[in-house]
């Protein structure tokens, strides 16, 4: 069985900090649309497919760069799918898709997103902020990832 935390470790290499998170999106307050499943809170604004593109070495000095697309799909059922999309750079390219996705469970608690590996029950947490079609995941300090909603 694939280990679901492989991608979670990329996404949440910044997890479990006790620092408070800042607001990086608009200052307007959003009323979270929340629902409960199995006595766990779920922020329904997260439901959909999110994309994060990471680009390395794109400073132009040596002409080498590499980019990778990461996807997360939050479902109403409390399931989260994660997969790597296209990776390309320095003369190579590789594609993957949702068929190769790792599966986990998710729920929210205040501004904290919890991701659970259903096989091991290991849990990763991160701060999150949602504004329209953007999602910020943060450790509450300097580590941040911005995701774009591509399918709701």
Coordinates of N, CA, C and O in Angstrom, one line a residue:
X1 N 0.8 -1.2 0.0 CA 0.0 0.0 0.0 C 0.9 1.2 0.0 O 1.9 1.3 0.7
X2 N 0.5 2.2 -0.8 CA 1.2 3.5 -0.8 C 1.1 4.1 0.5 O 0.1 4.0 1.2
X3 N 2.1 4.9 0.9 CA 2.1 5.6 2.1 C 1.5 7.0 1.8 O 2.2 7.8 1.1
X4 N 0.4 7.3 2.3 CA -0.3 8.6 2.0 C 0.5 9.8 2.5 O 0.4 10.8 2.0
X5 N 1.3 9.6 3.5 CA 2.0 10.7 4.1 C 3.1 11.2 3.3 O 3.7 12.3 3.6
X6 N 3.5 10.5 2.2 CA 4.6 11.0 1.4 C 4.3 12.4 0.9 O 5.0 13.3 1.0
X7 N 3.1 12.5 0.2 CA 2.7 13.8 -0.3 C 2.4 14.8 0.9 O 2.7 15.9 0.9
X8 N 1.8 14.3 1.9 CA 1.5 15.1 3.1 C 2.7 15.7 3.7 O 2.8 16.8 4.1
X9 N 3.8 14.9 3.7 CA 5.1 15.4 4.2 C 5.6 16.6 3.4 O 6.1 17.6 3.9
X10 N 5.4 16.5 2.0 CA 5.8 17.7 1.2 C 4.9 18.9 1.6 O 5.3 20.0 1.8
X11 N 3.6 18.6 1.6 CA 2.6 19.7 1.8 C 2.8 20.3 3.2 O 2.7 21.5 3.4
X12 N 3.0 19.4 4.2 CA 3.0 19.8 5.5 C 4.4 19.7 6.2 O 4.4 19.4 7.4
X13 N 5.4 19.9 5.5 CA 6.8 19.8 6.1 C 6.9 20.9 7.1 O 7.8 20.9 7.9
X14 N 5.9 21.8 7.1 CA 5.9 22.9 8.0 C 4.9 22.7 9.2 O 4.6 23.7 9.8
X15 N 4.4 21.6 9.4 CA 3.3 21.3 10.3 C 3.7 21.4 11.8 O 4.8 21.4 12.2
X16 N 2.6 21.5 12.6 CA 2.7 21.3 14.0 C 3.4 22.4 14.8 O 3.9 22.2 15.8
X17 N 3.4 23.6 14.3 CA 4.0 24.7 15.0 C 2.9 25.3 15.9 O 1.8 25.3 15.6
X18 N 3.3 25.9 17.0 CA 2.3 26.5 17.9 C 2.2 28.0 17.7 O 1.5 28.7 18.4
X19 N 3.0 28.6 16.7 CA 2.9 30.0 16.4 C 1.5 30.4 15.8 O 0.9 29.6 15.2
X20 N 1.1 31.6 16.0 CA -0.2 32.0 15.4 C 0.0 32.4 14.0 O 1.1 32.9 13.6
X21 N -1.0 32.1 13.2 CA -0.9 32.4 11.7 C -1.4 33.8 11.4 O -2.2 34.4 12.2
X22 N -0.8 34.4 10.4 CA -1.2 35.7 9.9 C -2.3 35.5 8.8 O -2.4 34.5 8.2
X23 N -3.0 36.6 8.6 CA -4.0 36.6 7.5 C -3.3 37.2 6.3 O -2.8 38.3 6.3
X24 N -3.2 36.4 5.2 CA -2.5 36.8 4.0 C -3.5 37.2 2.9 O -3.1 37.7 1.9
X25 N -4.7 36.9 3.0 CA -5.7 37.3 2.0 C -6.5 38.5 2.5 O -6.0 39.2 3.3
X26 N -7.6 38.7 1.9 CA -8.4 39.9 2.2 C -8.7 40.0 3.7 O -8.8 39.0 4.3
X27 N -8.9 41.2 4.2 CA -9.2 41.4 5.6 C -10.6 41.1 5.9 O -11.0 41.0 7.1
X28 N -11.5 41.0 4.9 CA -12.9 40.7 5.2 C -13.1 39.4 5.9 O -12.4 38.4 5.6
X29 N -13.9 39.3 6.8 CA -14.2 38.1 7.6 C -15.1 37.2 6.8 O -16.1 37.7 6.2
X30 N -14.8 36.0 6.7 CA -15.7 35.0 6.0 C -16.4 34.2 7.1 O -15.7 33.7 8.0
X31 N -17.6 34.0 6.9 CA -18.3 33.0 7.8 C -18.1 31.6 7.3 O -18.4 31.4 6.1
X32 N -17.4 30.8 8.0 CA -17.1 29.5 7.6 C -18.4 28.7 7.5 O -19.2 28.7 8.4
X33 N -18.5 28.0 6.4 CA -19.6 27.1 6.2 C -19.1 25.8 6.7 O -18.2 25.2 6.1
X34 N -19.6 25.4 7.9 CA -19.1 24.2 8.5 C -20.2 23.2 8.6 O -21.4 23.5 8.8
X35 N -19.8 21.9 8.6 CA -20.8 20.9 8.9 C -20.0 19.8 9.7 O -18.8 19.8 9.7
X36 N -20.7 18.9 10.3 CA -20.1 18.0 11.1 C -20.3 16.6 10.6 O -21.3 16.2 10.0
X37 N -19.2 15.8 10.6 CA -19.3 14.4 10.2 C -18.5 13.6 11.2 O -17.4 13.9 11.5
X38 N -19.2 12.6 11.7 CA -18.5 11.7 12.8 C -18.0 12.6 13.9 O -16.9 12.4 14.4
X39 N -18.8 13.6 14.4 CA -18.4 14.5 15.4 C -17.2 15.3 15.1 O -16.5 15.7 16.1
X40 N -16.9 15.5 13.9 CA -15.7 16.3 13.5 C -16.2 17.4 12.6 O -17.0 17.2 11.7
X41 N -15.7 18.6 12.8 CA -16.0 19.8 12.0 C -15.4 19.8 10.7 O -14.2 19.3 10.5
X42 N -16.1 20.2 9.6 CA -15.5 20.3 8.3 C -15.9 21.6 7.7 O -17.1 21.9 7.5
X43 N -14.9 22.4 7.3 CA -15.1 23.7 6.6 C -15.4 23.4 5.2 O -14.5 23.0 4.4
X44 N -16.6 23.6 4.7 CA -17.0 23.2 3.4 C -16.4 24.1 2.3 O -16.5 23.7 1.1
X45 N -15.8 25.2 2.7 CA -15.1 26.0 1.7 C -13.9 25.3 1.1 O -13.4 25.6 0.0
X46 N -13.4 24.3 1.8 CA -12.3 23.5 1.3 C -12.7 22.5 0.2 O -11.8 22.0 -0.5
X47 N -13.9 22.1 0.1 CA -14.4 21.1 -0.8 C -14.1 21.5 -2.2 O -14.5 22.6 -2.7
X48 N -13.4 20.6 -2.9 CA -13.0 20.9 -4.3 C -11.6 20.4 -4.6 O -10.9 19.8 -3.7
X49 N -11.1 20.7 -5.8 CA -9.7 20.3 -6.1 C -8.8 21.5 -6.1 O -9.1 22.5 -6.8
X50 N -7.7 21.4 -5.5 CA -6.7 22.5 -5.3 C -5.4 22.2 -6.0 O -5.0 21.0 -6.0
X51 N -4.7 23.2 -6.5 CA -3.5 23.0 -7.2 C -2.4 23.9 -6.6 O -2.6 25.1 -6.4
X52 N -1.2 23.3 -6.4 CA 0.0 24.1 -6.0 C 1.1 23.8 -7.0 O 1.3 22.6 -7.2
X53 N 1.7 24.8 -7.5 CA 2.8 24.6 -8.5 C 4.1 25.1 -7.8 O 4.2 26.2 -7.4
X54 N 5.0 24.2 -7.7 CA 6.3 24.5 -7.1 C 7.4 24.6 -8.2 O 7.5 23.7 -9.0
X55 N 8.1 25.7 -8.3 CA 9.1 26.0 -9.3 C 10.4 26.1 -8.6 O 10.6 26.9 -7.6
X56 N 11.4 25.4 -9.0 CA 12.8 25.4 -8.4 C 13.8 25.9 -9.4 O 13.7 25.5 -10.6
X57 N 14.7 26.7 -9.0 CA 15.8 27.2 -9.9 C 15.4 28.1 -11.0 O 16.0 28.0 -12.1
X58 N 14.3 28.8 -10.9 CA 13.8 29.7 -12.0 C 14.4 31.1 -11.9 O 13.8 32.0 -12.4
X59 N 15.6 31.2 -11.4 CA 16.2 32.6 -11.3 C 16.8 33.0 -12.6 O 17.2 34.2 -12.8
X60 N 17.0 32.1 -13.6 CA 17.5 32.5 -14.9 C 19.0 32.5 -15.0 O 19.5 32.7 -16.1
X61 N 19.7 32.4 -13.9 CA 21.2 32.5 -13.9 C 21.8 31.4 -14.7 O 22.8 31.6 -15.5
X62 N 21.4 30.2 -14.5 CA 22.0 29.1 -15.2 C 21.1 28.4 -16.2 O 21.5 27.4 -16.8
X63 N 19.9 28.9 -16.4 CA 19.0 28.4 -17.4 C 18.3 27.1 -17.0 O 17.6 26.6 -17.8
X64 N 18.5 26.7 -15.8 CA 17.9 25.4 -15.4 C 16.7 25.7 -14.4 O 16.8 26.5 -13.5
X65 N 15.6 25.0 -14.6 CA 14.5 25.1 -13.7 C 13.7 23.8 -13.7 O 13.9 23.0 -14.6
X66 N 12.9 23.6 -12.7 CA 12.1 22.4 -12.6 C 10.8 22.8 -11.9 O 10.8 23.5 -10.9
X67 N 9.7 22.3 -12.5 CA 8.4 22.6 -11.8 C 7.6 21.3 -11.6 O 7.7 20.4 -12.4
X68 N 6.8 21.3 -10.6 CA 6.0 20.2 -10.2 C 4.6 20.7 -9.8 O 4.6 21.6 -9.0
X69 N 3.6 20.0 -10.3 CA 2.2 20.3 -9.8 C 1.8 19.3 -8.8 O 2.0 18.1 -8.9
X70 N 1.2 19.8 -7.7 CA 0.6 19.0 -6.6 C -0.9 19.3 -6.6 O -1.3 20.5 -6.6
X71 N -1.6 18.3 -6.4 CA -3.1 18.4 -6.3 C -3.6 17.8 -5.0 O -3.1 16.8 -4.5
X72 N -4.6 18.5 -4.4 CA -5.4 17.9 -3.3 C -6.9 18.1 -3.6 O -7.3 19.1 -4.1
X73 N -7.6 17.0 -3.4 CA -9.1 17.1 -3.6 C -9.8 16.8 -2.2 O -9.6 15.7 -1.7
X74 N -10.5 17.7 -1.7 CA -11.2 17.5 -0.5 C -12.7 17.2 -0.9 O -13.3 17.9 -1.6
X75 N -13.2 16.1 -0.3 CA -14.5 15.6 -0.7 C -15.4 15.8 0.5 O -15.0 15.8 1.7
X76 N -16.7 16.0 0.2 CA -17.7 16.1 1.3 C -17.8 15.0 2.3 O -18.2 15.1 3.4
X77 N -17.4 13.8 1.8 CA -17.4 12.6 2.6 C -16.3 12.6 3.7 O -16.4 11.7 4.6
X78 N -15.4 13.6 3.7 CA -14.3 13.6 4.6 C -13.1 12.9 4.1 O -12.1 12.8 4.8
X79 N -13.1 12.5 2.8 CA -12.0 11.9 2.2 C -11.1 13.0 1.5 O -11.7 14.0 0.9
X80 N -9.8 12.9 1.5 CA -8.9 13.8 0.8 C -8.1 12.9 -0.1 O -7.6 11.9 0.3
X81 N -7.9 13.3 -1.3 CA -7.0 12.7 -2.3 C -5.8 13.6 -2.6 O -6.0 14.8 -2.7
X82 N -4.6 13.1 -2.7 CA -3.5 13.9 -3.0 C -2.7 13.2 -4.1 O -2.6 11.9 -4.1
X83 N -2.2 13.9 -5.1 CA -1.4 13.3 -6.1 C -0.5 14.4 -6.7 O -0.7 15.6 -6.6
X84 N 0.6 13.9 -7.4 CA 1.5 14.7 -8.1 C 1.1 14.7 -9.6 O 0.8 13.7 -10.1
X85 N 1.0 15.9 -10.2 CA 0.7 16.0 -11.6 C 1.9 16.0 -12.4 O 2.7 15.1 -12.3
X86 N 2.0 17.0 -13.3 CA 3.2 17.0 -14.2 C 4.4 17.6 -13.5 O 4.3 18.6 -12.8
X87 N 5.5 17.0 -13.8 CA 6.8 17.5 -13.4 C 7.7 17.7 -14.7 O 7.7 16.8 -15.5
X88 N 8.3 18.8 -14.8 CA 9.1 19.0 -16.0 C 10.3 19.9 -15.7 O 10.2 20.8 -14.8
X89 N 11.3 19.7 -16.5 CA 12.5 20.6 -16.3 C 13.8 19.9 -16.7 O 13.9 18.7 -16.7
X90 N 14.7 20.7 -17.1 CA 16.1 20.2 -17.5 C 16.0 19.0 -18.4 O 16.7 18.0 -18.1
X91 N 15.2 19.0 -19.4 CA 15.2 18.0 -20.4 C 14.4 16.7 -20.1 O 14.5 15.7 -20.7
X92 N 13.6 16.8 -19.0 CA 12.8 15.6 -18.6 C 11.4 16.1 -18.3 O 11.1 17.2 -17.9
X93 N 10.4 15.1 -18.5 CA 9.0 15.4 -18.2 C 8.4 14.1 -17.7 O 8.7 13.0 -18.1
X94 N 7.5 14.3 -16.7 CA 6.8 13.1 -16.2 C 5.4 13.5 -15.8 O 5.2 14.6 -15.3
X95 N 4.4 12.7 -16.1 CA 3.0 12.9 -15.8 C 2.5 11.9 -14.8 O 2.9 10.7 -14.9
X96 N 1.6 12.3 -14.0 CA 0.8 11.4 -13.1 C -0.6 12.0 -13.1 O -0.9 13.0 -13.7
X97 N -1.5 11.2 -12.5 CA -2.9 11.7 -12.5 C -3.6 11.2 -11.2 O -3.1 10.5 -10.4
X98 N -4.9 11.6 -11.2 CA -5.7 11.2 -10.0 C -5.8 9.7 -9.8 O -6.0 9.3 -8.7
X99 N -5.6 8.9 -10.8 CA -5.7 7.5 -10.7 C -4.6 6.9 -9.8 O -4.8 5.9 -9.2
X100 N -3.6 7.7 -9.6 CA -2.5 7.3 -8.7 C -2.5 8.0 -7.3 O -1.5 8.1 -6.7
X101 N -3.7 8.6 -7.0 CA -3.8 9.4 -5.8 C -3.7 8.6 -4.5 O -4.1 7.4 -4.5
X102 N -3.1 9.2 -3.5 CA -3.1 8.7 -2.2 C -4.4 9.2 -1.5 O -4.9 10.3 -1.8
X103 N -5.0 8.4 -0.6 CA -6.2 8.7 0.0 C -6.1 8.9 1.5 O -5.3 8.1 2.2
X104 N -6.8 9.8 2.1 CA -6.7 10.1 3.5 C -8.1 10.6 4.0 O -9.0 10.6 3.2
X105 N -8.1 11.1 5.2 CA -9.3 11.7 5.8 C -8.9 13.1 6.2 O -7.8 13.4 6.6
X106 N -9.9 14.0 6.3 CA -9.7 15.4 6.7 C -10.8 15.9 7.6 O -11.9 15.4 7.5
X107 N -10.5 16.8 8.4 CA -11.4 17.6 9.2 C -10.7 18.9 9.6 O -9.5 19.0 9.5
X108 N -11.5 19.9 10.1 CA -11.0 21.1 10.5 C -11.4 21.4 12.0 O -12.3 20.8 12.5
X109 N -10.6 22.2 12.6 CA -10.8 22.6 14.0 C -10.3 24.0 14.1 O -9.1 24.2 14.2
X110 N -11.2 25.0 14.1 CA -10.9 26.4 14.1 C -10.1 26.7 12.8 O -10.6 26.4 11.7
X111 N -8.9 27.2 12.9 CA -8.1 27.5 11.7 C -7.1 26.4 11.4 O -6.0 26.6 10.8
X112 N -7.3 25.2 12.0 CA -6.4 24.1 11.8 C -7.0 23.0 10.9 O -8.1 22.6 11.2
X113 N -6.2 22.6 9.9 CA -6.6 21.5 9.0 C -5.9 20.2 9.5 O -4.7 20.2 9.7
X114 N -6.7 19.2 9.7 CA -6.2 17.9 10.1 C -6.3 16.9 9.0 O -7.3 16.8 8.3
X115 N -5.2 16.2 8.7 CA -5.2 15.1 7.7 C -4.8 13.8 8.3 O -3.8 13.8 9.1
X116 N -5.5 12.8 8.1 CA -5.3 11.5 8.8 C -5.1 10.4 7.8 O -5.8 10.3 6.8
X117 N -4.0 9.6 8.0 CA -3.8 8.4 7.2 C -4.7 7.3 7.8 O -4.6 7.0 9.0
X118 N -5.7 6.8 7.0 CA -6.7 5.9 7.6 C -6.1 4.6 8.0 O -6.6 3.9 8.8
X119 N -4.9 4.2 7.4 CA -4.3 2.9 7.7 C -3.6 3.0 9.1 O -3.7 2.1 9.9
X120 N -2.8 4.0 9.3 CA -2.0 4.1 10.5 C -2.6 5.1 11.5 O -2.1 5.1 12.7
X121 N -3.6 5.8 11.2 CA -4.2 6.9 12.0 C -3.2 8.0 12.4 O -3.5 8.8 13.2
X122 N -2.1 8.0 11.7 CA -1.1 9.1 11.9 C -1.8 10.4 11.3 O -2.4 10.4 10.3
X123 N -1.6 11.5 12.0 CA -2.2 12.7 11.7 C -1.2 13.9 11.5 O -0.3 14.0 12.2
X124 N -1.5 14.7 10.5 CA -0.7 15.9 10.2 C -1.6 17.1 10.4 O -2.8 17.0 10.0
X125 N -1.1 18.2 10.9 CA -1.9 19.4 11.0 C -1.2 20.6 10.5 O 0.0 20.6 10.4
X126 N -2.0 21.6 10.0 CA -1.4 22.8 9.5 C -2.5 23.9 9.7 O -3.6 23.6 9.7
X127 N -2.0 25.1 9.8 CA -2.9 26.2 9.8 C -3.4 26.4 8.4 O -2.7 26.2 7.4
X128 N -4.7 26.9 8.2 CA -5.2 27.2 6.9 C -6.0 28.5 6.9 O -6.6 28.8 7.9
X129 N -6.1 29.2 5.8 CA -6.9 30.3 5.5 C -7.5 30.2 4.1 O -6.7 29.9 3.2
X130 N -8.8 30.4 3.9 CA -9.4 30.3 2.6 C -10.0 31.6 2.3 O -10.7 32.2 3.1
X131 N -9.8 32.0 1.0 CA -10.4 33.3 0.5 C -10.7 33.0 -0.9 O -9.8 32.9 -1.7
X132 N -12.0 33.0 -1.2 CA -12.5 32.8 -2.6 C -11.8 31.5 -3.2 O -12.2 30.5 -2.8
X133 N -10.9 31.7 -4.1 CA -10.4 30.5 -4.8 C -8.9 30.3 -4.4 O -8.2 29.6 -5.1
X134 N -8.5 30.8 -3.3 CA -7.1 30.6 -2.8 C -7.1 30.0 -1.4 O -8.0 30.2 -0.6
X135 N -6.2 29.1 -1.2 CA -6.0 28.4 0.1 C -4.5 28.6 0.5 O -3.6 28.3 -0.2
X136 N -4.3 29.1 1.7 CA -3.0 29.3 2.3 C -2.8 28.2 3.4 O -3.6 28.1 4.3
X137 N -1.8 27.4 3.3 CA -1.4 26.4 4.3 C -0.1 27.0 4.9 O 0.8 27.4 4.2
X138 N -0.1 27.0 6.2 CA 1.1 27.6 6.9 C 1.4 26.9 8.2 O 0.5 26.4 8.9
X139 N 2.6 27.0 8.6 CA 3.0 26.5 9.9 C 2.9 27.5 11.0 O 3.2 27.3 12.1
X140 N 2.4 28.7 10.6 CA 2.3 29.8 11.5 C 3.5 30.7 11.6 O 3.6 31.7 12.2
X141 N 4.5 30.2 10.9 CA 5.8 31.0 10.8 C 6.1 31.3 9.3 O 5.3 31.8 8.6
X142 N 7.3 30.9 8.9 CA 7.8 31.3 7.5 C 7.4 30.3 6.4 O 7.5 30.7 5.3
X143 N 7.0 29.1 6.8 CA 6.7 28.1 5.8 C 5.2 28.3 5.3 O 4.3 28.1 6.1
X144 N 5.0 28.5 4.0 CA 3.7 28.8 3.5 C 3.6 28.1 2.1 O 4.5 28.1 1.4
X145 N 2.4 27.6 1.8 CA 2.1 27.1 0.5 C 0.7 27.7 0.1 O -0.3 27.6 0.8
X146 N 0.6 28.3 -1.2 CA -0.6 28.8 -1.7 C -1.1 27.9 -2.7 O -0.4 27.4 -3.6
X147 N -2.4 27.5 -2.6 CA -3.1 26.6 -3.5 C -4.2 27.4 -4.2 O -4.8 28.3 -3.6
X148 N -4.5 27.0 -5.4 CA -5.5 27.6 -6.2 C -6.7 26.6 -6.4 O -6.4 25.5 -6.8
X149 N -7.9 27.0 -6.2 CA -9.0 26.2 -6.4 C -9.3 26.0 -7.9 O -9.4 27.0 -8.6
X150 N -9.2 24.8 -8.5 CA -9.4 24.6 -9.9 C -10.7 23.9 -10.3 O -11.1 23.9 -11.4
X151 N -11.3 23.3 -9.3 CA -12.6 22.6 -9.5 C -13.4 22.5 -8.2 O -12.9 21.9 -7.3
X152 N -14.6 23.0 -8.2 CA -15.3 23.0 -7.0 C -16.5 22.0 -7.1 O -17.0 21.7 -8.1

